[in-house]
Amino acid sequence: MKVTRVHNHEAMSAQAFSMVSALLEKRPEAVLALPTGSTPLEFYRQLVGSGLDLRRVRTFNLDEYLGLPGEHPGSYHAYMERYLFSQVNIAPDNIHLPNGMTPDPVAECLRYEEAIRAAGGVDMLILGLGHNGHIGFNEPGTPWSSRTRVVRLSPRTRRANARFFGSLAQVPREAITMGIATILEARQIIMLVSGPDKAETVDRFLNGPLAVDVPATALRSHPDVLVILDSAAASRVGNAIPS
Ligand code: F6R
């Protein structure tokens, strides 16, 4: 695993953007796995602003809330539409998110795994880091063998995401997420972390023991991971990381 420290959120996003554009130059039909949340917003802004040709790219989102229709403004369908898909030339058939309104969540999770397999697997997976060390919606305690499935969101995650809803009560209690094993099958992983509120979690992720209670530590066993930290997120890890 490589870790790099950059000055700020914008530089973190720019590095992710340049890696994605280099990949798409070589392989315009690459399969990307994409996060939501605050962390990737500037990366999506740069991607949109670049005018990069995304016609052939294929995308799979990491997760979606269960029980929210795609039109709900808090859904990840709506988030992706707003910040990326409506502003680029990606083909609608190439966009994949778990269906949060499925009548059969178990079948939906199997379908999602199968769709990733049928696409040839994920070339580049981009991740954020939860305050509790989660990746996707794989909360502390998730086995590393986990695959796409329905999960219960921890109170901390629901509180952190309440800003996208009117109130905490409106944040769904369950989601569908790629599992940790699903994430680790991506050929290349980029984790983006910014802000001082993530510094302690970053320290546990990079320097603590490999442990299911910090799900991100699973990434340390993957052969091709780059963690891009802004200086605030890196503030607790000392000088071990090149700046
Ligand atoms: C979102 C996701 C989550 C977020 C994480 C960080 O699709 O899978 O793991 O990446 O909760 O969220 P932000 O970026 O809002 O701090």
mmCIF file of C-alpha atoms and ligand atoms in Angstrom:
data_model
loop_
_atom_site.group_PDB
_atom_site.id
_atom_site.type_symbol
_atom_site.label_atom_id
_atom_site.label_comp_id
_atom_site.label_asym_id
_atom_site.label_seq_id
_atom_site.Cartn_x
_atom_site.Cartn_y
_atom_site.Cartn_z
ATOM 1 C CA MET A 1 0.000 0.000 0.000
ATOM 2 C CA LYS A 2 1.325 3.435 -0.890
ATOM 3 C CA VAL A 3 0.405 6.539 1.036
ATOM 4 C CA THR A 4 0.873 10.052 -0.235
ATOM 5 C CA ARG A 5 0.239 13.380 1.435
ATOM 6 C CA VAL A 6 -0.859 16.431 -0.525
ATOM 7 C CA HIS A 7 -1.510 19.974 0.553
ATOM 8 C CA ASN A 8 -5.271 20.153 0.548
ATOM 9 C CA HIS A 9 -8.615 18.727 -0.594
ATOM 10 C CA GLU A 10 -8.265 20.192 -4.070
ATOM 11 C CA ALA A 11 -4.818 18.627 -4.622
ATOM 12 C CA MET A 12 -6.125 15.284 -3.330
ATOM 13 C CA SER A 13 -8.968 15.466 -5.842
ATOM 14 C CA ALA A 14 -6.617 16.518 -8.657
ATOM 15 C CA GLN A 15 -4.385 13.512 -8.057
ATOM 16 C CA ALA A 16 -7.383 11.157 -8.189
ATOM 17 C CA PHE A 17 -8.596 12.881 -11.349
ATOM 18 C CA SER A 18 -5.214 12.531 -13.054
ATOM 19 C CA MET A 19 -5.098 8.810 -12.209
ATOM 20 C CA VAL A 20 -8.591 8.257 -13.606
ATOM 21 C CA SER A 21 -7.836 10.206 -16.759
ATOM 22 C CA ALA A 22 -4.587 8.261 -17.303
ATOM 23 C CA LEU A 23 -6.509 5.003 -16.943
ATOM 24 C CA LEU A 24 -9.232 6.128 -19.365
ATOM 25 C CA GLU A 25 -6.677 7.206 -21.910
ATOM 26 C CA LYS A 26 -5.343 3.641 -21.986
ATOM 27 C CA ARG A 27 -8.686 1.957 -21.508
ATOM 28 C CA PRO A 28 -11.743 4.104 -22.364
ATOM 29 C CA GLU A 29 -14.083 1.252 -21.417
ATOM 30 C CA ALA A 30 -12.558 0.838 -17.928
ATOM 31 C CA VAL A 31 -14.768 -0.210 -15.025
ATOM 32 C CA LEU A 32 -14.745 2.289 -12.151
ATOM 33 C CA ALA A 33 -16.243 1.802 -8.712
ATOM 34 C CA LEU A 34 -17.360 5.089 -7.193
ATOM 35 C CA PRO A 35 -18.143 6.532 -3.767
ATOM 36 C CA THR A 36 -20.526 9.241 -2.637
ATOM 37 C CA GLY A 37 -20.311 11.553 0.396
ATOM 38 C CA SER A 38 -18.402 14.816 0.797
ATOM 39 C CA THR A 39 -14.927 13.532 0.000
ATOM 40 C CA PRO A 40 -15.313 12.925 -3.769
ATOM 41 C CA LEU A 41 -17.316 16.073 -4.604
ATOM 42 C CA GLU A 42 -14.317 18.084 -5.782
ATOM 43 C CA PHE A 43 -13.000 15.068 -7.709
ATOM 44 C CA TYR A 44 -16.379 14.847 -9.536
ATOM 45 C CA ARG A 45 -16.291 18.611 -10.138
ATOM 46 C CA GLN A 46 -12.873 18.286 -11.761
ATOM 47 C CA LEU A 47 -13.986 15.274 -13.798
ATOM 48 C CA VAL A 48 -17.015 17.177 -15.094
ATOM 49 C CA GLY A 49 -14.957 20.311 -15.778
ATOM 50 C CA SER A 50 -12.331 18.365 -17.722
ATOM 51 C CA GLY A 51 -14.771 17.422 -20.473
ATOM 52 C CA LEU A 52 -13.165 13.950 -20.531
ATOM 53 C CA ASP A 53 -14.920 11.532 -22.864
ATOM 54 C CA LEU A 54 -16.760 9.101 -20.559
ATOM 55 C CA ARG A 55 -18.965 7.524 -23.235
ATOM 56 C CA ARG A 56 -17.531 4.058 -22.829
ATOM 57 C CA VAL A 57 -16.639 4.041 -19.152
ATOM 58 C CA ARG A 58 -18.625 1.693 -16.930
ATOM 59 C CA THR A 59 -19.388 2.530 -13.301
ATOM 60 C CA PHE A 60 -20.536 0.655 -10.226
ATOM 61 C CA ASN A 61 -21.336 2.557 -7.073
ATOM 62 C CA LEU A 62 -20.161 1.180 -3.783
ATOM 63 C CA ASP A 63 -23.487 1.436 -2.035
ATOM 64 C CA GLU A 64 -27.061 2.687 -1.872
ATOM 65 C CA TYR A 65 -29.604 3.123 0.906
ATOM 66 C CA LEU A 66 -32.288 0.507 1.189
ATOM 67 C CA GLY A 67 -35.862 1.744 0.868
ATOM 68 C CA LEU A 68 -35.116 5.054 -0.858
ATOM 69 C CA PRO A 69 -36.389 5.587 -4.390
ATOM 70 C CA GLY A 70 -33.798 6.872 -6.859
ATOM 71 C CA GLU A 71 -35.646 10.202 -7.059
ATOM 72 C CA HIS A 72 -35.247 10.821 -3.317
ATOM 73 C CA PRO A 73 -32.675 13.638 -2.982
ATOM 74 C CA GLY A 74 -30.833 11.694 -0.245
ATOM 75 C CA SER A 75 -30.393 8.592 -2.409
ATOM 76 C CA TYR A 76 -27.054 7.834 -3.990
ATOM 77 C CA HIS A 77 -28.792 7.543 -7.361
ATOM 78 C CA ALA A 78 -29.775 11.208 -6.985
ATOM 79 C CA TYR A 79 -26.328 12.207 -5.696
ATOM 80 C CA MET A 80 -24.560 10.605 -8.666
ATOM 81 C CA GLU A 81 -27.024 12.072 -11.128
ATOM 82 C CA ARG A 82 -26.591 15.533 -9.618
ATOM 83 C CA TYR A 83 -22.812 15.648 -9.310
ATOM 84 C CA LEU A 84 -21.657 13.490 -12.196
ATOM 85 C CA PHE A 85 -23.942 11.554 -14.513
ATOM 86 C CA SER A 86 -26.195 14.413 -15.673
ATOM 87 C CA GLN A 87 -23.122 16.474 -16.549
ATOM 88 C CA VAL A 88 -21.028 14.008 -18.554
ATOM 89 C CA ASN A 89 -21.563 11.849 -21.631
ATOM 90 C CA ILE A 90 -21.563 8.452 -19.877
ATOM 91 C CA ALA A 91 -23.999 6.006 -21.509
ATOM 92 C CA PRO A 92 -26.943 5.387 -19.123
ATOM 93 C CA ASP A 93 -26.646 1.615 -19.680
ATOM 94 C CA ASN A 94 -23.109 1.730 -18.317
ATOM 95 C CA ILE A 95 -24.191 3.117 -14.934
ATOM 96 C CA HIS A 96 -24.797 0.661 -12.102
ATOM 97 C CA LEU A 97 -25.999 1.218 -8.548
ATOM 98 C CA PRO A 98 -27.718 -1.215 -6.201
ATOM 99 C CA ASN A 99 -31.490 -0.833 -6.424
ATOM 100 C CA GLY A 100 -32.563 0.430 -3.013
ATOM 101 C CA MET A 101 -36.214 -0.238 -3.813
ATOM 102 C CA THR A 102 -35.801 -3.884 -4.701
ATOM 103 C CA PRO A 103 -38.539 -6.181 -3.404
ATOM 104 C CA ASP A 104 -35.892 -8.907 -2.971
ATOM 105 C CA PRO A 105 -32.681 -7.480 -1.459
ATOM 106 C CA VAL A 106 -30.865 -10.838 -1.379
ATOM 107 C CA ALA A 107 -31.456 -11.373 -5.106
ATOM 108 C CA GLU A 108 -30.474 -7.751 -5.778
ATOM 109 C CA CYS A 109 -27.113 -8.254 -4.037
ATOM 110 C CA LEU A 110 -26.426 -11.396 -6.089
ATOM 111 C CA ARG A 111 -27.442 -9.557 -9.250
ATOM 112 C CA TYR A 112 -25.035 -6.722 -8.418
ATOM 113 C CA GLU A 113 -22.108 -9.081 -7.826
ATOM 114 C CA GLU A 114 -22.932 -10.863 -11.088
ATOM 115 C CA ALA A 115 -23.066 -7.560 -12.984
ATOM 116 C CA ILE A 116 -19.586 -6.652 -11.694
ATOM 117 C CA ARG A 117 -18.300 -10.074 -12.740
ATOM 118 C CA ALA A 118 -19.953 -9.797 -16.173
ATOM 119 C CA ALA A 119 -18.234 -6.424 -16.676
ATOM 120 C CA GLY A 120 -14.888 -8.159 -16.116
ATOM 121 C CA GLY A 121 -14.357 -6.855 -12.568
ATOM 122 C CA VAL A 122 -13.426 -3.388 -11.341
ATOM 123 C CA ASP A 123 -10.305 -1.759 -12.806
ATOM 124 C CA MET A 124 -10.138 1.166 -10.395
ATOM 125 C CA LEU A 125 -12.112 1.565 -7.190
ATOM 126 C CA ILE A 126 -12.250 4.924 -5.454
ATOM 127 C CA LEU A 127 -13.115 5.048 -1.778
ATOM 128 C CA GLY A 128 -13.677 7.462 1.065
ATOM 129 C CA LEU A 129 -13.037 6.634 4.720
ATOM 130 C CA GLY A 130 -15.752 6.682 7.377
ATOM 131 C CA HIS A 131 -15.007 8.206 10.790
ATOM 132 C CA ASN A 132 -15.365 4.737 12.276
ATOM 133 C CA GLY A 133 -13.006 3.237 9.689
ATOM 134 C CA HIS A 134 -15.764 1.942 7.419
ATOM 135 C CA ILE A 135 -15.252 1.456 3.688
ATOM 136 C CA GLY A 136 -18.375 1.447 1.556
ATOM 137 C CA PHE A 137 -20.962 0.752 4.248
ATOM 138 C CA ASN A 138 -18.903 -2.056 5.753
ATOM 139 C CA GLU A 139 -19.133 -1.067 9.389
ATOM 140 C CA PRO A 140 -16.732 -2.155 12.171
ATOM 141 C CA GLY A 141 -16.947 -5.903 12.740
ATOM 142 C CA THR A 142 -17.558 -6.757 9.063
ATOM 143 C CA PRO A 143 -15.741 -9.956 8.040
ATOM 144 C CA TRP A 144 -13.202 -9.445 5.285
ATOM 145 C CA SER A 145 -14.846 -12.273 3.346
ATOM 146 C CA SER A 146 -18.077 -10.247 3.058
ATOM 147 C CA ARG A 147 -19.665 -9.654 -0.335
ATOM 148 C CA THR A 148 -22.454 -7.361 -1.561
ATOM 149 C CA ARG A 149 -25.245 -7.563 0.988
ATOM 150 C CA VAL A 150 -27.739 -5.663 3.129
ATOM 151 C CA VAL A 151 -26.195 -3.974 6.161
ATOM 152 C CA ARG A 152 -27.477 -2.050 9.166
ATOM 153 C CA LEU A 153 -25.898 1.368 9.439
ATOM 154 C CA SER A 154 -24.217 2.244 12.724
ATOM 155 C CA PRO A 155 -25.626 5.189 14.721
ATOM 156 C CA ARG A 156 -22.401 7.105 14.022
ATOM 157 C CA THR A 157 -22.722 6.639 10.260
ATOM 158 C CA ARG A 158 -26.391 7.670 10.332
ATOM 159 C CA ARG A 159 -25.469 10.790 12.327
ATOM 160 C CA ALA A 160 -22.625 11.627 9.916
ATOM 161 C CA ASN A 161 -24.977 11.317 6.927
ATOM 162 C CA ALA A 162 -27.904 13.194 8.469
ATOM 163 C CA ARG A 163 -26.618 16.351 6.756
ATOM 164 C CA PHE A 164 -27.886 14.937 3.440
ATOM 165 C CA PHE A 165 -31.398 14.507 4.911
ATOM 166 C CA GLY A 166 -33.709 16.855 6.768
ATOM 167 C CA SER A 167 -33.114 15.115 10.101
ATOM 168 C CA LEU A 168 -31.529 12.029 11.642
ATOM 169 C CA ALA A 169 -34.904 10.276 11.712
ATOM 170 C CA GLN A 170 -35.043 10.387 7.920
ATOM 171 C CA VAL A 171 -31.692 8.634 7.393
ATOM 172 C CA PRO A 172 -32.396 5.037 6.358
ATOM 173 C CA ARG A 173 -31.317 2.326 8.774
ATOM 174 C CA GLU A 174 -30.148 -0.107 6.123
ATOM 175 C CA ALA A 175 -28.162 -0.070 2.906
ATOM 176 C CA ILE A 176 -26.816 -2.355 0.231
ATOM 177 C CA THR A 177 -23.029 -2.227 0.022
ATOM 178 C CA MET A 178 -20.270 -4.008 -1.846
ATOM 179 C CA GLY A 179 -18.570 -6.270 0.684
ATOM 180 C CA ILE A 180 -14.946 -6.058 1.745
ATOM 181 C CA ALA A 181 -14.046 -9.090 -0.412
ATOM 182 C CA THR A 182 -15.830 -7.438 -3.360
ATOM 183 C CA ILE A 183 -13.803 -4.244 -2.806
ATOM 184 C CA LEU A 184 -10.517 -6.148 -2.481
ATOM 185 C CA GLU A 185 -11.099 -7.805 -5.880
ATOM 186 C CA ALA A 186 -10.700 -4.437 -7.633
ATOM 187 C CA ARG A 187 -7.426 -4.379 -9.545
ATOM 188 C CA GLN A 188 -6.499 -0.927 -8.252
ATOM 189 C CA ILE A 189 -7.823 1.020 -5.267
ATOM 190 C CA ILE A 190 -7.511 4.717 -4.489
ATOM 191 C CA MET A 191 -8.596 5.945 -1.080
ATOM 192 C CA LEU A 192 -9.207 9.665 -0.616
ATOM 193 C CA VAL A 193 -9.203 11.201 2.849
ATOM 194 C CA SER A 194 -9.351 14.842 3.797
ATOM 195 C CA GLY A 195 -10.014 16.982 6.840
ATOM 196 C CA PRO A 196 -8.875 17.043 10.462
ATOM 197 C CA ASP A 197 -11.909 15.047 11.638
ATOM 198 C CA LYS A 198 -10.497 11.968 9.851
ATOM 199 C CA ALA A 199 -6.948 12.272 11.272
ATOM 200 C CA GLU A 200 -7.409 9.875 14.174
ATOM 201 C CA THR A 201 -9.126 7.281 11.971
ATOM 202 C CA VAL A 202 -6.317 7.583 9.414
ATOM 203 C CA ASP A 203 -3.799 6.880 12.180
ATOM 204 C CA ARG A 204 -5.711 3.743 13.263
ATOM 205 C CA PHE A 205 -6.061 2.640 9.631
ATOM 206 C CA LEU A 206 -2.359 3.048 8.800
ATOM 207 C CA ASN A 207 -0.625 2.340 12.094
ATOM 208 C CA GLY A 208 -3.001 0.222 14.154
ATOM 209 C CA PRO A 209 -3.296 -3.551 14.058
ATOM 210 C CA LEU A 210 -5.116 -5.249 11.173
ATOM 211 C CA ALA A 211 -8.536 -5.574 12.735
ATOM 212 C CA VAL A 212 -12.142 -6.116 11.724
ATOM 213 C CA ASP A 213 -13.127 -3.210 13.957
ATOM 214 C CA VAL A 214 -11.287 -0.870 11.547
ATOM 215 C CA PRO A 215 -12.589 -2.205 8.209
ATOM 216 C CA ALA A 216 -10.186 -0.038 6.166
ATOM 217 C CA THR A 217 -7.219 -2.029 7.530
ATOM 218 C CA ALA A 218 -8.303 -4.800 5.103
ATOM 219 C CA LEU A 219 -6.898 -2.609 2.304
ATOM 220 C CA ARG A 220 -3.395 -3.128 3.683
ATOM 221 C CA SER A 221 -3.469 -6.676 2.270
ATOM 222 C CA HIS A 222 -4.210 -5.478 -1.296
ATOM 223 C CA PRO A 223 -1.296 -5.263 -3.775
ATOM 224 C CA ASP A 224 -2.273 -1.966 -5.442
ATOM 225 C CA VAL A 225 -3.687 0.666 -3.099
ATOM 226 C CA LEU A 226 -2.848 4.354 -3.047
ATOM 227 C CA VAL A 227 -4.078 6.390 -0.082
ATOM 228 C CA ILE A 228 -4.161 10.116 -0.844
ATOM 229 C CA LEU A 229 -4.318 12.214 2.328
ATOM 230 C CA ASP A 230 -4.570 15.943 2.595
ATOM 231 C CA SER A 231 -2.331 17.487 5.234
ATOM 232 C CA ALA A 232 -5.152 17.786 7.787
ATOM 233 C CA ALA A 233 -6.083 14.104 7.478
ATOM 234 C CA ALA A 234 -2.390 13.171 7.713
ATOM 235 C CA SER A 235 -1.751 15.305 10.799
ATOM 236 C CA ARG A 236 -1.660 12.379 13.258
ATOM 237 C CA VAL A 237 0.557 10.033 11.303
ATOM 238 C CA GLY A 238 3.803 11.953 11.706
ATOM 239 C CA ASN A 239 6.601 12.115 9.175
ATOM 240 C CA ALA A 240 6.505 8.495 8.115
ATOM 241 C CA ILE A 241 4.627 9.539 4.964
ATOM 242 C CA PRO A 242 6.453 11.416 2.206
ATOM 243 C CA SER A 243 4.886 14.810 1.559
HETATM 244 C C1 F6R B 1 -20.091 6.456 0.359
HETATM 245 C C2 F6R B 1 -19.348 5.488 1.162
HETATM 246 C C3 F6R B 1 -18.788 5.847 2.490
HETATM 247 C C4 F6R B 1 -18.079 7.204 2.505
HETATM 248 C C5 F6R B 1 -17.573 7.519 3.903
HETATM 249 C C6 F6R B 1 -16.932 8.896 3.975
HETATM 250 O O1 F6R B 1 -20.486 5.901 -0.874
HETATM 251 O O2 F6R B 1 -19.237 4.370 0.751
HETATM 252 O O3 F6R B 1 -17.902 4.849 2.915
HETATM 253 O O4 F6R B 1 -17.015 7.179 1.600
HETATM 254 O O5 F6R B 1 -18.617 7.468 4.814
HETATM 255 O O6 F6R B 1 -17.926 9.858 3.753
HETATM 256 P P1 F6R B 1 -17.581 11.409 3.582
HETATM 257 O O7 F6R B 1 -16.803 11.510 2.343
HETATM 258 O O8 F6R B 1 -18.912 12.078 3.474
HETATM 259 O O9 F6R B 1 -16.812 11.799 4.797
#
